[in-house]
């Protein structure tokens, strides 16, 4: 039997078998941000340990930064203290840091691929569960906690239990109006929010192979919402074309040598999987969540479930009725952004819907690009003007209302149509706020209509 | 080396519900700090506000050390603040049907044991503790058992987790640095570091 990408990368990065039975894995790339690292650096100082490979760690700031007024010091002293801590920690240990004044700053999972830091066959760790995103380029990427950030800084390695690999094959062509976001919401709805525990998800099949890297990033991003800590797509020509010329990608002839190694890290055609799941692309329609975890979604032409495990609690929180259509659900806020859907292609899809239209008068709509590079590229194309003309607010780059650690948040029981990744209770900053997850195009369509609509009916007019 | 943990003795607390995510355990606004200090005061803050009889607000469970949970506890965000908040509140072990992988790893890294039992056993334990909150629970990692009054159940705990807690190697830094030359060796071998 052949090997999976996961197995090949695992073997290549194995330091040794630990006395506990776990594997010590070398971490090739470590990405850090302001929220999950200050305590890690403090622990190093207390123990008198240095950073082993400062040139393999890269820092940016994303979670807490305001998207309107970024002047320093921030109005929020707690946010200011966090950014100041990251600044001094990076300076003390010699870690490269793209701060707000850098055109490379942005959401950590957006800038890694964008800069070519993320590459096939790598092991990557970051103190953020959406690190699975980087698997879109064929990396094995782990979300970790703060003590593990400390351990990567100290040793450039981590202790892991072995992972099983579930192959998820999506064959066929996605219909117009059906996006990568809908594919991953469908996968999570089918396999459940804990279906992936103990597994890496390998996404393949003709629908995945036809996707751009941006789309694959969206799919891999939400692996963790299905319980899978790691998700990946085998590297192919799309991957190599994406990486060519990016600042941290190999240049010149080295790039060609890199391609041949990257190609060799892909799963063998006869690879041995622990499990295989097949989902026909034709069965997927635009999806919307109705509940309080990302597994609770339906197709936009479906009704909200009335029975089932956890349904009563979810509907009570969401203020929705079982048996009612999801279409027509009123919204108060529309958010295009987050590490799931804030790349240039996402903004283009949303802008295509918004162009020449007006946001409903009762809706507050904002677009938050994933990085300064995305922001600049979007402005070069005039997307900012399209959004502004339609009544969307155009903001600075960051995580923003995905988790509301900055001033962007829901109030009271507001309902948000959001292109982010989590509809947990209180996730968007109000303990009673309600989140409907959907694709950026669906968010834009909902912003215009003031309620959930089927983007396919809107697209026929654009 | 971190402390050796072979047993946890103390009262239990039943916390019912599947898929309780880390945003609920500690809402994101409490992550805006450069230390973990004080997190115990905010554990489940929003759930407690919405539910006045929440177990973490119930004085009957005020001394609890063993948290009884259902399925996929700790899903979502990788914030270590979640197990930190539970531990700083006074919880020393979580016993449940299943845990999210990242939560379980973060818990182990701070010496908070997460072990599993069947859904029926969780229900039995929760019912017992609800009826008599003072019942002392005894979790033995060495014997892989949990006793509560007359009830004794076998616990399931992954060998590496058990081993790390029993031997006091749950704080992994020392172990990971034990053979640092080998780490350097891997760095010299991987093509993207060595150079293509």
CSV table of N, CA, C and O in Angstrom, one decimal, chain A residues 11-16 18 20 22 24 26 28 38-39 42 47 52-53 56 76 78 82 122-123 128-129 143-148 150-151 154-155 157 161 163 193-194 197-198 224 229 250 254 257-258 261-262 293 313 403 405 422 424-425 427 431, chain B residues 19 21 23-24 28-29 31-36 46-47 71-72 75-81 84 98-102 104-106 108-110 158-160 163-164 169 171-173 175-180 182-184 186-187 189-193 196:
chain,number,residue,atom,x,y,z
A,11,UNK,N,6.6,11.1,9.0
A,11,UNK,CA,7.9,10.4,9.0
A,11,UNK,C,9.0,11.3,8.8
A,11,UNK,O,10.0,11.2,9.5
A,12,UNK,N,8.9,12.2,7.9
A,12,UNK,CA,10.0,13.2,7.6
A,12,UNK,C,10.3,14.1,8.8
A,12,UNK,O,11.5,14.5,8.9
A,13,UNK,N,9.3,14.4,9.6
A,13,UNK,CA,9.5,15.3,10.7
A,13,UNK,C,9.6,14.7,12.1
A,13,UNK,O,9.7,15.4,13.1
A,14,UNK,N,9.6,13.3,12.1
A,14,UNK,CA,9.7,12.7,13.4
A,14,UNK,C,11.1,12.8,14.0
A,14,UNK,O,12.1,12.5,13.3
A,15,UNK,N,11.1,13.4,15.2
A,15,UNK,CA,12.4,13.5,15.9
A,15,UNK,C,12.7,12.2,16.6
A,15,UNK,O,13.8,11.7,16.5
A,16,UNK,N,11.7,11.7,17.4
A,16,UNK,CA,11.9,10.4,18.1
A,16,UNK,C,10.6,10.0,18.7
A,16,UNK,O,9.7,10.8,18.8
A,18,UNK,N,8.7,9.3,22.0
A,18,UNK,CA,8.9,9.8,23.3
A,18,UNK,C,8.7,8.7,24.3
A,18,UNK,O,7.9,7.7,24.0
A,20,UNK,N,6.6,8.6,26.6
A,20,UNK,CA,5.2,8.5,26.8
A,20,UNK,C,4.5,7.7,25.7
A,20,UNK,O,3.3,7.3,25.8
A,22,UNK,N,4.2,8.9,22.7
A,22,UNK,CA,3.9,9.9,21.7
A,22,UNK,C,5.1,10.1,20.7
A,22,UNK,O,6.2,9.6,21.0
A,24,UNK,N,7.6,12.8,18.9
A,24,UNK,CA,8.1,14.2,18.9
A,24,UNK,C,8.2,14.6,17.5
A,24,UNK,O,9.0,14.0,16.7
A,26,UNK,N,9.0,17.5,14.6
A,26,UNK,CA,9.7,18.8,14.3
A,26,UNK,C,8.6,19.7,13.6
A,26,UNK,O,7.9,19.3,12.8
A,28,UNK,N,8.2,22.8,11.3
A,28,UNK,CA,8.9,23.6,10.3
A,28,UNK,C,8.6,25.1,10.3
A,28,UNK,O,9.5,25.9,9.9
A,38,UNK,N,1.6,35.8,24.9
A,38,UNK,CA,2.4,36.5,26.0
A,38,UNK,C,2.8,35.6,27.1
A,38,UNK,O,3.9,35.7,27.6
A,39,UNK,N,1.8,34.7,27.5
A,39,UNK,CA,2.1,33.8,28.6
A,39,UNK,C,3.2,32.8,28.2
A,39,UNK,O,4.0,32.4,29.1
A,42,UNK,N,6.5,34.5,28.7
A,42,UNK,CA,6.7,34.7,30.1
A,42,UNK,C,7.3,33.4,30.7
A,42,UNK,O,8.2,33.4,31.6
A,47,UNK,N,11.8,30.2,33.1
A,47,UNK,CA,12.6,29.0,33.1
A,47,UNK,C,14.0,29.2,32.5
A,47,UNK,O,14.8,28.3,32.5
A,52,UNK,N,14.6,28.5,20.3
A,52,UNK,CA,15.5,27.6,19.6
A,52,UNK,C,15.8,28.1,18.1
A,52,UNK,O,17.0,28.1,17.7
A,53,UNK,N,14.8,28.4,17.4
A,53,UNK,CA,14.9,28.7,16.0
A,53,UNK,C,14.1,30.0,15.7
A,53,UNK,O,13.0,29.9,15.1
A,56,UNK,N,12.4,30.5,12.4
A,56,UNK,CA,11.3,29.6,11.9
A,56,UNK,C,10.0,30.1,12.6
A,56,UNK,O,9.0,29.4,12.4
A,76,UNK,N,-8.5,50.8,23.6
A,76,UNK,CA,-8.7,49.8,24.6
A,76,UNK,C,-7.3,49.4,25.2
A,76,UNK,O,-6.5,48.9,24.6
A,78,UNK,N,-6.4,47.2,27.2
A,78,UNK,CA,-6.0,45.7,27.3
A,78,UNK,C,-5.5,45.3,25.9
A,78,UNK,O,-4.5,44.6,25.8
A,82,UNK,N,-1.6,44.0,24.9
A,82,UNK,CA,-1.3,42.7,24.2
A,82,UNK,C,-0.4,43.0,23.0
A,82,UNK,O,0.6,42.2,22.8
A,122,UNK,N,5.3,20.7,4.7
A,122,UNK,CA,5.7,21.3,5.9
A,122,UNK,C,4.9,20.9,7.1
A,122,UNK,O,3.7,20.5,6.9
A,123,UNK,N,5.5,20.9,8.3
A,123,UNK,CA,4.7,20.9,9.5
A,123,UNK,C,4.6,22.4,10.0
A,123,UNK,O,5.6,23.1,10.0
A,128,UNK,N,-3.8,28.8,17.4
A,128,UNK,CA,-5.1,29.2,16.9
A,128,UNK,C,-5.6,27.9,16.2
A,128,UNK,O,-5.0,27.3,15.4
A,129,UNK,N,-6.9,27.6,16.5
A,129,UNK,CA,-7.4,26.3,16.0
A,129,UNK,C,-7.6,26.3,14.5
A,129,UNK,O,-7.7,25.3,13.9
A,143,UNK,N,-3.4,23.4,15.1
A,143,UNK,CA,-3.8,24.4,16.1
A,143,UNK,C,-3.3,24.0,17.4
A,143,UNK,O,-3.5,22.8,17.8
A,144,UNK,N,-2.7,24.9,18.2
A,144,UNK,CA,-2.2,24.5,19.5
A,144,UNK,C,-2.5,25.6,20.6
A,144,UNK,O,-3.0,26.6,20.3
A,145,UNK,N,-2.3,25.2,21.9
A,145,UNK,CA,-2.5,26.1,23.0
A,145,UNK,C,-1.3,26.8,23.4
A,145,UNK,O,-0.2,26.6,22.8
A,146,UNK,N,-1.4,27.6,24.4
A,146,UNK,CA,-0.2,28.5,24.8
A,146,UNK,C,1.0,27.7,25.3
A,146,UNK,O,2.1,28.0,25.0
A,147,UNK,N,0.7,26.7,26.1
A,147,UNK,CA,1.9,25.9,26.6
A,147,UNK,C,2.6,25.2,25.5
A,147,UNK,O,3.8,25.1,25.5
A,148,UNK,N,1.9,24.9,24.4
A,148,UNK,CA,2.5,24.3,23.3
A,148,UNK,C,3.2,25.3,22.5
A,148,UNK,O,4.3,25.0,21.9
A,150,UNK,N,4.8,27.7,23.8
A,150,UNK,CA,6.0,27.8,24.6
A,150,UNK,C,7.0,26.6,24.2
A,150,UNK,O,8.2,26.9,24.0
A,151,UNK,N,6.4,25.4,24.0
A,151,UNK,CA,7.3,24.3,23.6
A,151,UNK,C,7.8,24.4,22.2
A,151,UNK,O,9.0,24.0,22.0
A,154,UNK,N,10.6,26.9,22.5
A,154,UNK,CA,11.8,26.3,23.2
A,154,UNK,C,12.5,25.2,22.4
A,154,UNK,O,13.7,25.1,22.4
A,155,UNK,N,11.7,24.4,21.7
A,155,UNK,CA,12.3,23.2,21.1
A,155,UNK,C,12.0,23.0,19.6
A,155,UNK,O,12.5,22.0,19.0
A,157,UNK,N,9.5,21.8,18.4
A,157,UNK,CA,8.9,20.5,18.2
A,157,UNK,C,7.7,20.4,19.2
A,157,UNK,O,7.6,21.2,20.1
A,161,UNK,N,0.0,12.4,19.4
A,161,UNK,CA,-0.5,11.1,19.2
A,161,UNK,C,-0.6,10.9,17.7
A,161,UNK,O,-0.9,11.9,16.9
A,163,UNK,N,-2.3,10.2,14.1
A,163,UNK,CA,-3.6,10.6,13.5
A,163,UNK,C,-4.0,9.6,12.5
A,163,UNK,O,-3.2,9.1,11.7
A,193,UNK,N,-19.8,17.5,14.2
A,193,UNK,CA,-18.8,18.3,14.7
A,193,UNK,C,-17.7,17.6,15.5
A,193,UNK,O,-16.7,18.2,15.8
A,194,UNK,N,-18.0,16.3,15.8
A,194,UNK,CA,-16.9,15.6,16.4
A,194,UNK,C,-16.5,14.4,15.6
A,194,UNK,O,-15.6,13.6,16.0
A,197,UNK,N,-12.6,13.9,15.1
A,197,UNK,CA,-11.6,13.7,16.3
A,197,UNK,C,-10.7,12.6,16.0
A,197,UNK,O,-11.2,11.5,15.7
A,198,UNK,N,-9.4,12.8,16.2
A,198,UNK,CA,-8.4,11.7,16.0
A,198,UNK,C,-8.0,11.5,14.5
A,198,UNK,O,-7.2,10.7,14.2
A,224,UNK,N,-11.4,22.0,11.6
A,224,UNK,CA,-11.5,21.9,13.1
A,224,UNK,C,-12.9,22.0,13.5
A,224,UNK,O,-13.3,21.4,14.5
A,229,UNK,N,-8.4,18.1,13.6
A,229,UNK,CA,-7.4,19.2,13.9
A,229,UNK,C,-6.6,19.6,12.7
A,229,UNK,O,-6.1,20.7,12.6
A,250,UNK,N,10.7,29.4,-2.8
A,250,UNK,CA,12.0,29.3,-3.4
A,250,UNK,C,12.0,30.0,-4.8
A,250,UNK,O,10.9,30.0,-5.4
A,254,UNK,N,15.8,26.8,-7.9
A,254,UNK,CA,15.4,26.2,-6.6
A,254,UNK,C,13.9,25.9,-6.6
A,254,UNK,O,13.4,24.9,-6.0
A,257,UNK,N,13.2,22.6,-8.3
A,257,UNK,CA,13.6,21.5,-7.4
A,257,UNK,C,12.6,21.3,-6.3
A,257,UNK,O,12.2,20.2,-5.9
A,258,UNK,N,12.1,22.5,-5.8
A,258,UNK,CA,11.1,22.4,-4.7
A,258,UNK,C,9.8,21.7,-5.2
A,258,UNK,O,9.3,20.8,-4.6
A,261,UNK,N,10.0,18.0,-5.1
A,261,UNK,CA,9.9,17.5,-3.7
A,261,UNK,C,8.4,17.6,-3.3
A,261,UNK,O,7.9,16.7,-2.7
A,262,UNK,N,7.9,18.8,-3.5
A,262,UNK,CA,6.5,19.0,-3.1
A,262,UNK,C,5.6,17.9,-3.7
A,262,UNK,O,4.7,17.4,-3.1
A,293,UNK,N,-23.7,25.4,16.6
A,293,UNK,CA,-22.4,24.9,16.2
A,293,UNK,C,-22.4,24.7,14.7
A,293,UNK,O,-23.5,24.7,14.1
A,313,UNK,N,-32.4,23.4,22.4
A,313,UNK,CA,-31.5,24.4,23.0
A,313,UNK,C,-31.0,25.4,21.9
A,313,UNK,O,-31.0,26.6,22.2
A,403,UNK,N,-14.7,37.0,16.1
A,403,UNK,CA,-14.7,36.7,17.5
A,403,UNK,C,-14.7,37.9,18.4
A,403,UNK,O,-14.7,37.8,19.6
A,405,UNK,N,-12.9,40.4,19.4
A,405,UNK,CA,-11.9,40.9,20.5
A,405,UNK,C,-11.5,42.3,20.2
A,405,UNK,O,-10.7,42.9,21.0
A,422,UNK,N,-17.7,30.3,13.0
A,422,UNK,CA,-18.3,29.8,14.3
A,422,UNK,C,-19.5,30.5,14.6
A,422,UNK,O,-19.6,31.7,14.7
A,424,UNK,N,-21.1,29.8,17.5
A,424,UNK,CA,-21.2,29.4,19.0
A,424,UNK,C,-22.0,30.6,19.7
A,424,UNK,O,-21.9,31.7,19.3
A,425,UNK,N,-22.6,30.2,20.8
A,425,UNK,CA,-23.3,31.2,21.6
A,425,UNK,C,-22.3,32.3,22.0
A,425,UNK,O,-21.2,32.0,22.5
A,427,UNK,N,-20.4,34.1,20.3
A,427,UNK,CA,-19.1,34.2,19.6
A,427,UNK,C,-18.8,35.6,19.0
A,427,UNK,O,-17.7,36.0,19.0
A,431,UNK,N,-23.3,38.2,24.4
A,431,UNK,CA,-23.6,36.9,24.9
A,431,UNK,C,-24.9,36.3,24.3
A,431,UNK,O,-25.1,35.1,24.3
B,19,UNK,N,-21.1,19.1,23.1
B,19,UNK,CA,-20.5,20.1,22.2
B,19,UNK,C,-20.3,21.5,23.0
B,19,UNK,O,-20.6,22.5,22.4
B,21,UNK,N,-18.5,24.4,23.8
B,21,UNK,CA,-17.2,24.9,23.2
B,21,UNK,C,-16.4,25.8,24.1
B,21,UNK,O,-17.0,26.2,25.2
B,23,UNK,N,-15.5,28.8,23.7
B,23,UNK,CA,-16.0,30.2,23.8
B,23,UNK,C,-17.0,30.3,24.9
B,23,UNK,O,-17.1,31.3,25.6
B,24,UNK,N,-17.7,29.2,25.2
B,24,UNK,CA,-18.6,29.2,26.3
B,24,UNK,C,-17.9,29.0,27.7
B,24,UNK,O,-18.2,29.7,28.7
B,28,UNK,N,-14.4,35.2,24.6
B,28,UNK,CA,-13.1,35.8,24.1
B,28,UNK,C,-12.7,37.1,24.7
B,28,UNK,O,-11.5,37.4,24.8
B,29,UNK,N,-13.7,37.8,25.3
B,29,UNK,CA,-13.2,39.1,25.9
B,29,UNK,C,-12.3,38.9,27.1
B,29,UNK,O,-11.5,39.8,27.4
B,31,UNK,N,-9.9,36.9,27.1
B,31,UNK,CA,-8.5,36.5,26.5
B,31,UNK,C,-7.7,37.8,26.4
B,31,UNK,O,-6.5,37.7,26.0
B,32,UNK,N,-8.3,38.9,26.6
B,32,UNK,CA,-7.6,40.2,26.4
B,32,UNK,C,-6.8,40.5,27.7
B,32,UNK,O,-7.1,41.3,28.5
B,33,UNK,N,-5.7,39.7,27.9
B,33,UNK,CA,-4.9,39.8,29.0
B,33,UNK,C,-3.5,39.2,28.7
B,33,UNK,O,-3.5,38.3,27.9
B,34,UNK,N,-2.5,39.6,29.4
B,34,UNK,CA,-1.2,39.0,29.1
B,34,UNK,C,-0.8,38.0,30.1
B,34,UNK,O,0.3,37.5,30.1
B,35,UNK,N,-1.7,37.7,31.0
B,35,UNK,CA,-1.5,36.5,31.9
B,35,UNK,C,-2.7,35.7,32.0
B,35,UNK,O,-3.8,36.1,31.5
B,36,UNK,N,-2.7,34.6,32.7
B,36,UNK,CA,-3.9,33.7,32.9
B,36,UNK,C,-4.5,34.1,34.2
B,36,UNK,O,-5.5,33.4,34.6
B,46,UNK,N,-20.9,33.8,30.6
B,46,UNK,CA,-22.2,34.2,29.9
B,46,UNK,C,-23.2,33.1,30.1
B,46,UNK,O,-24.4,33.4,30.2
B,47,UNK,N,-22.8,31.8,30.1
B,47,UNK,CA,-23.8,30.8,30.4
B,47,UNK,C,-24.4,30.9,31.8
B,47,UNK,O,-25.6,30.7,32.0
B,71,UNK,N,-20.6,14.9,25.6
B,71,UNK,CA,-19.8,14.6,24.4
B,71,UNK,C,-19.1,15.8,23.9
B,71,UNK,O,-19.7,16.9,23.9
B,72,UNK,N,-17.9,15.6,23.3
B,72,UNK,CA,-17.2,16.6,22.6
B,72,UNK,C,-17.0,17.9,23.4
B,72,UNK,O,-17.1,19.0,22.9
B,75,UNK,N,-14.9,21.8,22.5
B,75,UNK,CA,-14.7,21.9,21.0
B,75,UNK,C,-14.4,23.4,20.7
B,75,UNK,O,-14.6,24.3,21.5
B,76,UNK,N,-14.0,23.6,19.4
B,76,UNK,CA,-13.8,25.0,18.9
B,76,UNK,C,-12.4,25.5,19.2
B,76,UNK,O,-11.4,24.8,18.9
B,77,UNK,N,-12.4,26.8,19.6
B,77,UNK,CA,-11.2,27.5,19.7
B,77,UNK,C,-10.1,26.8,20.5
B,77,UNK,O,-10.4,26.1,21.5
B,78,UNK,N,-8.8,26.9,20.1
B,78,UNK,CA,-7.7,26.3,20.8
B,78,UNK,C,-7.3,27.0,22.1
B,78,UNK,O,-6.2,26.6,22.6
B,79,UNK,N,-8.0,28.0,22.5
B,79,UNK,CA,-7.6,28.8,23.6
B,79,UNK,C,-7.3,27.9,24.9
B,79,UNK,O,-8.2,27.3,25.4
B,80,UNK,N,-6.1,28.0,25.3
B,80,UNK,CA,-5.7,27.2,26.6
B,80,UNK,C,-6.4,27.9,27.8
B,80,UNK,O,-6.4,27.3,28.8
B,81,UNK,N,-6.8,29.1,27.5
B,81,UNK,CA,-7.5,29.8,28.6
B,81,UNK,C,-8.7,29.0,29.1
B,81,UNK,O,-9.1,29.2,30.3
B,84,UNK,N,-7.3,26.5,31.6
B,84,UNK,CA,-6.7,27.3,32.6
B,84,UNK,C,-7.8,27.9,33.5
B,84,UNK,O,-7.7,27.9,34.8
B,98,UNK,N,-16.6,12.3,25.7
B,98,UNK,CA,-15.5,12.5,24.8
B,98,UNK,C,-15.1,14.0,24.9
B,98,UNK,O,-15.8,14.9,25.4
B,99,UNK,N,-13.9,14.2,24.4
B,99,UNK,CA,-13.3,15.6,24.4
B,99,UNK,C,-12.8,16.0,23.1
B,99,UNK,O,-12.3,15.1,22.3
B,100,UNK,N,-12.7,17.3,22.8
B,100,UNK,CA,-12.1,17.7,21.6
B,100,UNK,C,-10.6,17.5,21.8
B,100,UNK,O,-10.0,17.6,22.9
B,101,UNK,N,-9.9,17.3,20.7
B,101,UNK,CA,-8.5,16.9,20.7
B,101,UNK,C,-7.6,18.0,21.3
B,101,UNK,O,-6.7,17.8,22.1
B,102,UNK,N,-7.9,19.2,20.8
B,102,UNK,CA,-7.0,20.3,21.2
B,102,UNK,C,-7.2,20.6,22.7
B,102,UNK,O,-6.3,20.8,23.5
B,104,UNK,N,-8.1,18.6,25.0
B,104,UNK,CA,-7.5,17.5,25.8
B,104,UNK,C,-6.0,17.7,25.9
B,104,UNK,O,-5.4,17.5,27.0
B,105,UNK,N,-5.4,18.1,24.8
B,105,UNK,CA,-4.0,18.3,24.8
B,105,UNK,C,-3.6,19.5,25.7
B,105,UNK,O,-2.6,19.5,26.4
B,106,UNK,N,-4.4,20.6,25.6
B,106,UNK,CA,-4.1,21.8,26.4
B,106,UNK,C,-4.3,21.5,27.8
B,106,UNK,O,-3.6,22.0,28.7
B,108,UNK,N,-3.9,18.5,29.3
B,108,UNK,CA,-2.7,17.7,29.7
B,108,UNK,C,-1.5,18.6,30.0
B,108,UNK,O,-0.8,18.4,31.0
B,109,UNK,N,-1.3,19.6,29.1
B,109,UNK,CA,-0.1,20.4,29.2
B,109,UNK,C,-0.1,21.2,30.5
B,109,UNK,O,0.9,21.7,30.9
B,110,UNK,N,-1.3,21.3,31.2
B,110,UNK,CA,-1.3,22.0,32.5
B,110,UNK,C,-1.6,21.1,33.6
B,110,UNK,O,-2.0,21.5,34.7
B,158,UNK,N,-6.1,7.5,27.6
B,158,UNK,CA,-5.0,7.1,26.6
B,158,UNK,C,-3.7,6.9,27.4
B,158,UNK,O,-3.3,7.7,28.3
B,159,UNK,N,-3.0,5.9,26.9
B,159,UNK,CA,-1.7,5.6,27.6
B,159,UNK,C,-0.7,6.7,27.7
B,159,UNK,O,-0.2,6.9,28.8
B,160,UNK,N,-0.5,7.5,26.7
B,160,UNK,CA,0.5,8.6,26.8
B,160,UNK,C,0.0,9.6,27.8
B,160,UNK,O,0.9,10.2,28.5
B,163,UNK,N,0.5,8.1,31.3
B,163,UNK,CA,1.9,8.0,31.5
B,163,UNK,C,2.5,9.4,31.9
B,163,UNK,O,3.2,9.5,32.9
B,164,UNK,N,2.1,10.4,31.2
B,164,UNK,CA,2.6,11.7,31.4
B,164,UNK,C,2.2,12.2,32.8
B,164,UNK,O,2.9,12.9,33.5
B,169,UNK,N,5.5,14.1,33.6
B,169,UNK,CA,6.1,14.7,32.4
B,169,UNK,C,5.0,15.4,31.5
B,169,UNK,O,5.2,15.6,30.3
B,171,UNK,N,4.2,18.5,31.6
B,171,UNK,CA,4.8,19.7,31.2
B,171,UNK,C,5.9,19.2,30.3
B,171,UNK,O,7.0,18.8,30.7
B,172,UNK,N,5.7,19.3,28.9
B,172,UNK,CA,6.6,18.6,28.0
B,172,UNK,C,7.9,19.3,27.6
B,172,UNK,O,8.7,18.6,27.0
B,173,UNK,N,8.1,20.5,28.1
B,173,UNK,CA,9.3,21.2,27.6
B,173,UNK,C,10.6,20.5,27.8
B,173,UNK,O,11.4,20.3,26.9
B,175,UNK,N,11.1,17.3,28.3
B,175,UNK,CA,11.2,16.1,27.5
B,175,UNK,C,11.6,16.4,26.0
B,175,UNK,O,12.4,15.7,25.4
B,176,UNK,N,11.0,17.5,25.5
B,176,UNK,CA,11.2,17.9,24.1
B,176,UNK,C,12.7,18.4,23.9
B,176,UNK,O,13.2,18.3,22.8
B,177,UNK,N,13.3,18.9,25.0
B,177,UNK,CA,14.6,19.4,24.9
B,177,UNK,C,15.7,18.3,25.2
B,177,UNK,O,16.9,18.6,25.1
B,178,UNK,N,15.2,17.2,25.7
B,178,UNK,CA,16.2,16.1,26.1
B,178,UNK,C,17.2,15.7,25.1
B,178,UNK,O,18.3,15.5,25.4
B,179,UNK,N,16.7,15.7,23.9
B,179,UNK,CA,17.6,15.2,22.8
B,179,UNK,C,17.6,16.2,21.7
B,179,UNK,O,17.3,16.0,20.5
B,180,UNK,N,18.1,17.4,22.0
B,180,UNK,CA,18.0,18.5,21.1
B,180,UNK,C,18.8,18.4,19.8
B,180,UNK,O,18.5,18.9,18.8
B,182,UNK,N,19.0,15.8,18.1
B,182,UNK,CA,18.2,15.1,17.1
B,182,UNK,C,17.2,16.1,16.4
B,182,UNK,O,17.0,16.1,15.2
B,183,UNK,N,16.7,17.1,17.2
B,183,UNK,CA,15.9,18.1,16.6
B,183,UNK,C,16.7,18.9,15.5
B,183,UNK,O,16.2,19.1,14.4
B,184,UNK,N,17.9,19.3,15.9
B,184,UNK,CA,18.8,20.0,14.9
B,184,UNK,C,19.0,19.1,13.7
B,184,UNK,O,19.0,19.6,12.6
B,186,UNK,N,17.0,17.0,12.4
B,186,UNK,CA,15.8,17.0,11.5
B,186,UNK,C,15.8,18.3,10.7
B,186,UNK,O,15.5,18.4,9.5
B,187,UNK,N,16.1,19.4,11.4
B,187,UNK,CA,16.1,20.7,10.8
B,187,UNK,C,17.1,20.7,9.6
B,187,UNK,O,16.9,21.4,8.6
B,189,UNK,N,17.9,18.3,7.8
B,189,UNK,CA,17.5,17.3,6.8
B,189,UNK,C,16.3,17.7,6.0
B,189,UNK,O,16.2,17.4,4.8
B,190,UNK,N,15.4,18.5,6.6
B,190,UNK,CA,14.2,18.9,5.8
B,190,UNK,C,14.5,19.8,4.7
B,190,UNK,O,15.2,20.8,5.0
B,191,UNK,N,14.1,19.5,3.5
B,191,UNK,CA,14.6,20.3,2.3
B,191,UNK,C,14.3,21.8,2.4
B,191,UNK,O,15.0,22.6,1.9
B,192,UNK,N,13.1,22.1,3.0
B,192,UNK,CA,12.7,23.5,2.9
B,192,UNK,C,13.5,24.4,3.9
B,192,UNK,O,13.5,25.6,3.9
B,193,UNK,N,14.3,23.7,4.8
B,193,UNK,CA,15.1,24.5,5.7
B,193,UNK,C,16.6,24.4,5.2
B,193,UNK,O,17.3,25.3,5.1
B,196,UNK,N,16.5,24.1,-1.2
B,196,UNK,CA,16.2,23.3,-2.3
B,196,UNK,C,17.3,23.3,-3.3
B,196,UNK,O,18.0,24.3,-3.5
